[in-house]
PDB file of C-alpha atoms in Angstrom:
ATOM      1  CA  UNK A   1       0.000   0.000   0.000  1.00  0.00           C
ATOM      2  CA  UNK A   2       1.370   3.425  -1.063  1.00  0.00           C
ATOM      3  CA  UNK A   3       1.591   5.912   1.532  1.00  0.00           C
ATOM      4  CA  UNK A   4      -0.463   9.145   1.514  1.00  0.00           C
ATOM      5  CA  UNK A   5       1.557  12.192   0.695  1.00  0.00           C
ATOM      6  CA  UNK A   6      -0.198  14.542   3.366  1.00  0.00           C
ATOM      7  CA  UNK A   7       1.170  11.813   5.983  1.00  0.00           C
ATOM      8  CA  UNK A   8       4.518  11.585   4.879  1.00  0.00           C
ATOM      9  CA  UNK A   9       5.048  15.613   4.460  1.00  0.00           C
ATOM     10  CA  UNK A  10       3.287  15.776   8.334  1.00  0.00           C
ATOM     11  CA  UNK A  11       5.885  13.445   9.819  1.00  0.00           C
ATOM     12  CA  UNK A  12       8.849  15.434   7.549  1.00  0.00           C
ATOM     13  CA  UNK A  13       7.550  18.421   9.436  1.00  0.00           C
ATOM     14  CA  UNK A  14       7.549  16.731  12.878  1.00  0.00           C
ATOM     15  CA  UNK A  15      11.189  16.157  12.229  1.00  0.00           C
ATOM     16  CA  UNK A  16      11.855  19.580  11.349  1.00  0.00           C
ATOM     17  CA  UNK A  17      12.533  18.707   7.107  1.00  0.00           C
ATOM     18  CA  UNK A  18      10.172  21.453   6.366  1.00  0.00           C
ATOM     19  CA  UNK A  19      12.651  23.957   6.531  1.00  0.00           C
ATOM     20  CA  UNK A  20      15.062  22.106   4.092  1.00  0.00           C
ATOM     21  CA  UNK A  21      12.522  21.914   1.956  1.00  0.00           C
ATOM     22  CA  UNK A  22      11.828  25.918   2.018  1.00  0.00           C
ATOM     23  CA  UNK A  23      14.999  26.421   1.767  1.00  0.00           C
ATOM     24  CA  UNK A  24      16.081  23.699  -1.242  1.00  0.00           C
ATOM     25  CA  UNK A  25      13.008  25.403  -3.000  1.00  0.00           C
ATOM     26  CA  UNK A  26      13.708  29.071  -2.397  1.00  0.00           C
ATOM     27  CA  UNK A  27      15.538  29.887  -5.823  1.00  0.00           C
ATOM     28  CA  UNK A  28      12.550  28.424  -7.889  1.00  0.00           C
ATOM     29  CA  UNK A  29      10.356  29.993  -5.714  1.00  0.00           C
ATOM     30  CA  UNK A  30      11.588  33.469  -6.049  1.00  0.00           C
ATOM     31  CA  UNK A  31      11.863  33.186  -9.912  1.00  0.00           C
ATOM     32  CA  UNK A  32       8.206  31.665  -9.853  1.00  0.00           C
ATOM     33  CA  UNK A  33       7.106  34.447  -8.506  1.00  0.00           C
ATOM     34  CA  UNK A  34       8.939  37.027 -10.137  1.00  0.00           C
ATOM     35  CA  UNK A  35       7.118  35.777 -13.095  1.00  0.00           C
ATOM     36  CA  UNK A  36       3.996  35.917 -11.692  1.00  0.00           C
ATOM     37  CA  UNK A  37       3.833  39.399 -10.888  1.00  0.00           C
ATOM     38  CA  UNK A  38       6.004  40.604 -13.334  1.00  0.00           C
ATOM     39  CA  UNK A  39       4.075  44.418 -15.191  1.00  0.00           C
ATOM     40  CA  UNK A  40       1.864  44.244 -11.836  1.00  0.00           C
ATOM     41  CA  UNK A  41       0.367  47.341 -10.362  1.00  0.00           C
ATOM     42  CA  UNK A  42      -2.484  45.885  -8.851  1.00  0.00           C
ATOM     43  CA  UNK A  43      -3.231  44.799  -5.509  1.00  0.00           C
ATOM     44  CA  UNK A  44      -4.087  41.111  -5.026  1.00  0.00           C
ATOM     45  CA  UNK A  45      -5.298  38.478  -2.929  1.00  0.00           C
ATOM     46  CA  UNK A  46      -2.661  35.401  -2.551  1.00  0.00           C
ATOM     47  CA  UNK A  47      -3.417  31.647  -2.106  1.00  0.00           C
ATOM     48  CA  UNK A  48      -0.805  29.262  -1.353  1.00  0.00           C
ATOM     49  CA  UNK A  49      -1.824  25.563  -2.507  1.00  0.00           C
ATOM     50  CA  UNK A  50       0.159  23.350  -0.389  1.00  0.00           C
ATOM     51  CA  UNK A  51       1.802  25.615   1.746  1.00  0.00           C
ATOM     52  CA  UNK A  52       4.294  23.455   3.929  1.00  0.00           C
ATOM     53  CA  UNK A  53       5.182  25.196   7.017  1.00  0.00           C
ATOM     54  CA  UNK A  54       3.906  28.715   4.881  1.00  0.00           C
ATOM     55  CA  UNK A  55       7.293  30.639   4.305  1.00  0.00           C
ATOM     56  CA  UNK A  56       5.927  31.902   0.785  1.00  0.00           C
ATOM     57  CA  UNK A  57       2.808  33.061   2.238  1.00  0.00           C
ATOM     58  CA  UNK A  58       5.097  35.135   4.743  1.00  0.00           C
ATOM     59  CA  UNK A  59       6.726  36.071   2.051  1.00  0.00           C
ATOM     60  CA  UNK A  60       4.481  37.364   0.060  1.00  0.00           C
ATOM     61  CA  UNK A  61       2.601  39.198   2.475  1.00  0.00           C
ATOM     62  CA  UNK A  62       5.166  41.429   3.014  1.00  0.00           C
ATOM     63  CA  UNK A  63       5.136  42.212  -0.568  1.00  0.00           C
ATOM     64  CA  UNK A  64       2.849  46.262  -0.748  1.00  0.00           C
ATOM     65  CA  UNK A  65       0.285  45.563  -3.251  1.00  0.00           C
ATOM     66  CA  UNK A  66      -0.573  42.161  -1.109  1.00  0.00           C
ATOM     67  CA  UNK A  67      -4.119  42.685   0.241  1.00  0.00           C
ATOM     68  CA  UNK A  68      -4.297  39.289   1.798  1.00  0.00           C
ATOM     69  CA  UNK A  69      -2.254  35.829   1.534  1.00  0.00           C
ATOM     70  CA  UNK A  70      -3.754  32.592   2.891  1.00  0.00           C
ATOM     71  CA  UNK A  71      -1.989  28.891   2.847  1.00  0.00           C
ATOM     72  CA  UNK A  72      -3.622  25.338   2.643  1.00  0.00           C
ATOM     73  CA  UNK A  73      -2.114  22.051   3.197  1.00  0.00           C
ATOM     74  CA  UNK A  74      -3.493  18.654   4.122  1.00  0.00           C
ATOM     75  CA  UNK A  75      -0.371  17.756   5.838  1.00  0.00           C
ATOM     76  CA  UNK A  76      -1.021  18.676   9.559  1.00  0.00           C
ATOM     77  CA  UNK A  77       2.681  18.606  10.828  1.00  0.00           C
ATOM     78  CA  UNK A  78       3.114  21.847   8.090  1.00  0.00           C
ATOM     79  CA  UNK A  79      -0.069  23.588   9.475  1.00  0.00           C
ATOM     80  CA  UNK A  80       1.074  23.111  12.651  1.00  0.00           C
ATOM     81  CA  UNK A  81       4.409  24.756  12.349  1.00  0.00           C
ATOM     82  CA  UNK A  82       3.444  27.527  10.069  1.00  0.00           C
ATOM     83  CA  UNK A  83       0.945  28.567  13.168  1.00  0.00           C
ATOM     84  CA  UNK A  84       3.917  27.917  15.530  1.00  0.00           C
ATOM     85  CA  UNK A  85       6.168  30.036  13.484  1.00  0.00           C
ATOM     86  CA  UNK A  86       3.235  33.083  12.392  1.00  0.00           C
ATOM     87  CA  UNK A  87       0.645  32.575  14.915  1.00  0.00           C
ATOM     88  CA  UNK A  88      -1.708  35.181  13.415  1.00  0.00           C
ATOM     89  CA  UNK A  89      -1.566  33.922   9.678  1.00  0.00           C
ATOM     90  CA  UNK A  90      -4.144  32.754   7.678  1.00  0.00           C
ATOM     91  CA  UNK A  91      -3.488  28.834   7.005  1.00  0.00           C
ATOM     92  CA  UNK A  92      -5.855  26.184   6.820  1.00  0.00           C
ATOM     93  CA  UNK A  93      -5.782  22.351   7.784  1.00  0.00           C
ATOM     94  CA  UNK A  94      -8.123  21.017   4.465  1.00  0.00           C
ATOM     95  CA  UNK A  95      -8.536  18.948   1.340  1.00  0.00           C
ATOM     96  CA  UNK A  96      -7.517  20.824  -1.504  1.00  0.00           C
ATOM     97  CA  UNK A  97      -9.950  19.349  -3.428  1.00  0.00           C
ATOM     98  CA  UNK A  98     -12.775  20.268  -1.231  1.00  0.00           C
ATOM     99  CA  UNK A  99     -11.976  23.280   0.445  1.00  0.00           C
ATOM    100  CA  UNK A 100     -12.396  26.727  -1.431  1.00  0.00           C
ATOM    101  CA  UNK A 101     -11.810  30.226   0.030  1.00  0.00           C
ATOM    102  CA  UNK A 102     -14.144  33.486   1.314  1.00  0.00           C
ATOM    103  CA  UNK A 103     -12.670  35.616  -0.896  1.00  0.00           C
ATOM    104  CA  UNK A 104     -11.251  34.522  -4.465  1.00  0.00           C
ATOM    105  CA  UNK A 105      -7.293  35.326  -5.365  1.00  0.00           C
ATOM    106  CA  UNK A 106      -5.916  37.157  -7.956  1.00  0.00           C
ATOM    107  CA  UNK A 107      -2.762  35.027  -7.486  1.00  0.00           C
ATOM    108  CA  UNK A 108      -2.686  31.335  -7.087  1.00  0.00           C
ATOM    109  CA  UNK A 109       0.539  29.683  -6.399  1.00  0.00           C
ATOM    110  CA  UNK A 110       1.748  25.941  -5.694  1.00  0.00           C
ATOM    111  CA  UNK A 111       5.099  24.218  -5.471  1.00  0.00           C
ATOM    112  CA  UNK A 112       5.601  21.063  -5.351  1.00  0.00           C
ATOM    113  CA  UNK A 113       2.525  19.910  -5.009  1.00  0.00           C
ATOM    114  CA  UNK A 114       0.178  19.416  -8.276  1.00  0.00           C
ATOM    115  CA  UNK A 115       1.628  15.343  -9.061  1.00  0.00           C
ATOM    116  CA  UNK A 116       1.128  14.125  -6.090  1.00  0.00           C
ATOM    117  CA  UNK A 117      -2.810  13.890  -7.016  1.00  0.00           C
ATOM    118  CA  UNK A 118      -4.209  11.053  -8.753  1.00  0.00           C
ATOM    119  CA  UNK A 119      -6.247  13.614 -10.555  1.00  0.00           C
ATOM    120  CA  UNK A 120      -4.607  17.253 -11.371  1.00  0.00           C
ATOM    121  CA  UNK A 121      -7.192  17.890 -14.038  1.00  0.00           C
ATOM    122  CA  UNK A 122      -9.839  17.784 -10.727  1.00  0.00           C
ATOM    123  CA  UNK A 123      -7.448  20.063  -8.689  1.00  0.00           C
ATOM    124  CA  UNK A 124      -6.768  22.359 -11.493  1.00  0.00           C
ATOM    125  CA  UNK A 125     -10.369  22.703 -12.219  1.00  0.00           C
ATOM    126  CA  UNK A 126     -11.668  22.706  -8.668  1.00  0.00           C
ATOM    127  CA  UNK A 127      -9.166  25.696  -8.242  1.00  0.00           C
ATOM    128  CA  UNK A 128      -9.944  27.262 -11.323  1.00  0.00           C
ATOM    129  CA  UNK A 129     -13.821  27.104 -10.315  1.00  0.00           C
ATOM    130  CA  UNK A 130     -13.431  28.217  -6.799  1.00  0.00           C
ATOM    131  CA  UNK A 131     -10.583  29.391  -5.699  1.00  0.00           C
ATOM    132  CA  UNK A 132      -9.106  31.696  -8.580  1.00  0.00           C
ATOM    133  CA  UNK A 133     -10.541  35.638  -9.565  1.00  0.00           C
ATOM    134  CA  UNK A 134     -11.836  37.041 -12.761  1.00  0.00           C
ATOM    135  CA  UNK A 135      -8.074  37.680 -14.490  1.00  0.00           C
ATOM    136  CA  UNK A 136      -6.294  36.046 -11.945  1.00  0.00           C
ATOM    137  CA  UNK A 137      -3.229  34.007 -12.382  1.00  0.00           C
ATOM    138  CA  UNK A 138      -2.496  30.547 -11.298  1.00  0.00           C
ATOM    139  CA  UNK A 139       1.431  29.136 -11.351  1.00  0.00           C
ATOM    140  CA  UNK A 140       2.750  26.474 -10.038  1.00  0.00           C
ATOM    141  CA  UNK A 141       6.430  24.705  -9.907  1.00  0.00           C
ATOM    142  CA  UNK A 142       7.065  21.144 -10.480  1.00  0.00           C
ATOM    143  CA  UNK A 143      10.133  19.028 -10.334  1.00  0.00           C
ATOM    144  CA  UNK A 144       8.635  15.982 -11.081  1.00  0.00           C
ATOM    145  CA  UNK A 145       8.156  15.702 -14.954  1.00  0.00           C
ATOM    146  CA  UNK A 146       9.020  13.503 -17.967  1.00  0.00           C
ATOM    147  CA  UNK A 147      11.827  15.946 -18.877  1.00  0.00           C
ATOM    148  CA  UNK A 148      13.324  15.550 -15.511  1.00  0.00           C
ATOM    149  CA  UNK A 149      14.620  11.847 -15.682  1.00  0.00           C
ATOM    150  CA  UNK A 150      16.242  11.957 -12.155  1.00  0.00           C
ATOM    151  CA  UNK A 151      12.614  12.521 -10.543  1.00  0.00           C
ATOM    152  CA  UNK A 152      10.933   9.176 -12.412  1.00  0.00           C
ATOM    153  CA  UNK A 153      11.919   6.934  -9.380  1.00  0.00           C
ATOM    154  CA  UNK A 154      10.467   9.302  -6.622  1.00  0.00           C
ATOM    155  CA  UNK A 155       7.366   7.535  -6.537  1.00  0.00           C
ATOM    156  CA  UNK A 156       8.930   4.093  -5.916  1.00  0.00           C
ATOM    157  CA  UNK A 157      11.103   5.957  -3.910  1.00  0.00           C
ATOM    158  CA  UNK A 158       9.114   7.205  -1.638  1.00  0.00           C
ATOM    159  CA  UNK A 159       6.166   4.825  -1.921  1.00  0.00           C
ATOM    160  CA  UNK A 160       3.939   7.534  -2.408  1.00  0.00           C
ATOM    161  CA  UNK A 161       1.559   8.238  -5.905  1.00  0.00           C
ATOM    162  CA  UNK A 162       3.187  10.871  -8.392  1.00  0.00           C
ATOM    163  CA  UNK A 163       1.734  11.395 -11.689  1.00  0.00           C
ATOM    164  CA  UNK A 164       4.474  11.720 -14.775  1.00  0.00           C
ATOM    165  CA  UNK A 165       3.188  14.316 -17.709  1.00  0.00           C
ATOM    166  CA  UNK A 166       5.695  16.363 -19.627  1.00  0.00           C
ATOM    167  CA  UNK A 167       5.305  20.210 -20.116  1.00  0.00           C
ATOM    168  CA  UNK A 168       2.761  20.099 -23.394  1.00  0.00           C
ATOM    169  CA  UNK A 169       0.412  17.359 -20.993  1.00  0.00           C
ATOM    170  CA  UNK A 170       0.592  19.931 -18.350  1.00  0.00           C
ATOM    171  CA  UNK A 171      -0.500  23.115 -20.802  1.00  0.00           C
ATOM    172  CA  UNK A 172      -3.358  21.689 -22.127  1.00  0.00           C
ATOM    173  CA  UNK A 173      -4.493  20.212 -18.856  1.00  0.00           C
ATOM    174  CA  UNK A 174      -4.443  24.027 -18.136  1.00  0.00           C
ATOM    175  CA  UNK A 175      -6.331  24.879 -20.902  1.00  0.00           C
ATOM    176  CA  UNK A 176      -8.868  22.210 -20.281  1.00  0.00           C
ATOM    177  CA  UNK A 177      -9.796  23.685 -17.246  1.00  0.00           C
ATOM    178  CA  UNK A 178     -10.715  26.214 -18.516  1.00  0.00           C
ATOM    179  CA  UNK A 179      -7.332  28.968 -18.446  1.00  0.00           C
ATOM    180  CA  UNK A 180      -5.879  31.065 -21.098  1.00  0.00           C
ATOM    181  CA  UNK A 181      -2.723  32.276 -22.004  1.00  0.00           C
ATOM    182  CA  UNK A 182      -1.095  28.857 -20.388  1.00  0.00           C
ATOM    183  CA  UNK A 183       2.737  28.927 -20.975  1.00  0.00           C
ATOM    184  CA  UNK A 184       5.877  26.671 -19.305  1.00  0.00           C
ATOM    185  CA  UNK A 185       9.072  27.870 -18.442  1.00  0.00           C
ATOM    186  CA  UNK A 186      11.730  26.815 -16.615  1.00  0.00           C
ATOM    187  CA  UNK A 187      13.181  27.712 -13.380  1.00  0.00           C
ATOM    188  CA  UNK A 188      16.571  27.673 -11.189  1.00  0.00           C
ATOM    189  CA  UNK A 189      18.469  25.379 -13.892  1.00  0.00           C
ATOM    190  CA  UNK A 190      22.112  24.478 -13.717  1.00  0.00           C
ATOM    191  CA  UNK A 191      24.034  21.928 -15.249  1.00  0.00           C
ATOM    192  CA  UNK A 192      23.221  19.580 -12.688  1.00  0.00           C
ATOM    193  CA  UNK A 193      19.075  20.248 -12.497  1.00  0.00           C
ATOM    194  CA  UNK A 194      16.721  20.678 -15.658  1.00  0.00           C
ATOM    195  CA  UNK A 195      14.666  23.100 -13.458  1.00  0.00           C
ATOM    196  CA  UNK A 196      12.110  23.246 -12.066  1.00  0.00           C
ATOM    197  CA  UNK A 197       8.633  23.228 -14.915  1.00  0.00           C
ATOM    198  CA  UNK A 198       6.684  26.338 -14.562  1.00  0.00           C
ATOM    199  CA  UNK A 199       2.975  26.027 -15.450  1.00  0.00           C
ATOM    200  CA  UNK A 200       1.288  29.346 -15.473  1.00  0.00           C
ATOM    201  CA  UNK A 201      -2.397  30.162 -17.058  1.00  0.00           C
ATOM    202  CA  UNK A 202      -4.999  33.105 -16.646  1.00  0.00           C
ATOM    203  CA  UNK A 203      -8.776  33.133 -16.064  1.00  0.00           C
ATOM    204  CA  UNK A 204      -9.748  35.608 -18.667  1.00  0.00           C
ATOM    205  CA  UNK A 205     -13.614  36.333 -18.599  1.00  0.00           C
TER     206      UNK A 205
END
């Protein structure tokens, strides 16, 4: 039996590999969202989906056209510390796929975090439906793709479910749910790491 990746990422956090994790992910992270907000001059509402121990939602709420910046996980371990570490932040114990915010987000973000579903098209589309604004943005980071051949044995690795899609799977998953303007791009490569895939579409209405 596989394990469940909420459990596994809730006992990483109990040992305190949450904050290798931030850390391991930082230079993607800050390029993803770079990109993201690149020509901005709006003020936006932020979601984090899957937001570990919620560094990014820290970090982006100190960021001055933030208006607000929540984080979900299902892992509790990471909900736990990102209320030890920011007591009055905004971060939610839920199911991604059931839970949907009070007030929709301009930005939607996710790292690491989109595979590890059985079903992305249902996650992108649940988001999409419920979670994301009129012309928002939604862009997430993975590592774990077809044109990163180091990552195909993290499942077996692990023991955990990870589905495989390379970048043009992942853009018209995108567009099936219903997102325009859906480009890839990569980030933090070196001659050691592909990058990480960077999936980013737009709700235009």
């Amino acid at each position: 039996m596989q394990n469940k990746a909420t459990e596994l990422f809730s006992d990483w956090a109990d040992i305190g590999k949450d904050e290798g994790m931030a850390e391991a992910h930082s230079p993607a992270v800050n390029q993803i969202l770079e990109q993201a907000l690149s020509g901005n001059k709006s003020h936006f509402n932020f979601i984090d989906a899957g937001c570990g121990n919620g560094w990014v939602v820290r970090k982006v709420r100190e960021m001055p056209l933030c208006l607000s910046a929540c984080g979900i996980d299902g892992a509790k371990g990471m909900i736990e510390n990102a209320r030890r570490i920011d007591p009055g932040g905004d971060y939610h114990l839920a199911d991604l796929l059931s839970w949907s915010p009070t007030v929709k987000a301009e930005l939607i973000f996710s790292m690491e975090v989109f595979y590890y579903f059985k079903s992305p098209e249902e996650l992108t589309r649940h988001i999409v439906d419920n979670w994301l604004a009129p012309s928002g943005r939604l862009i997430i980071g993975i590592d774990h793709y077809t044109g990163n051949p180091d990552s195909h044995s993290w499942p077996e690795d692990l023991n955990v479910h990870m589905t495989l899609k390379d970048a043009d799977e992942w853009i018209q998953l995108f567009r099936d749910a219903g997102l325009s303007s859906c480009t890839t791009s990569k980030a933090n490569v070196s001659k050691k790491f592909p990058g990480t895939l960077v999936v980013s579409g737009d709700l235009i209405v």
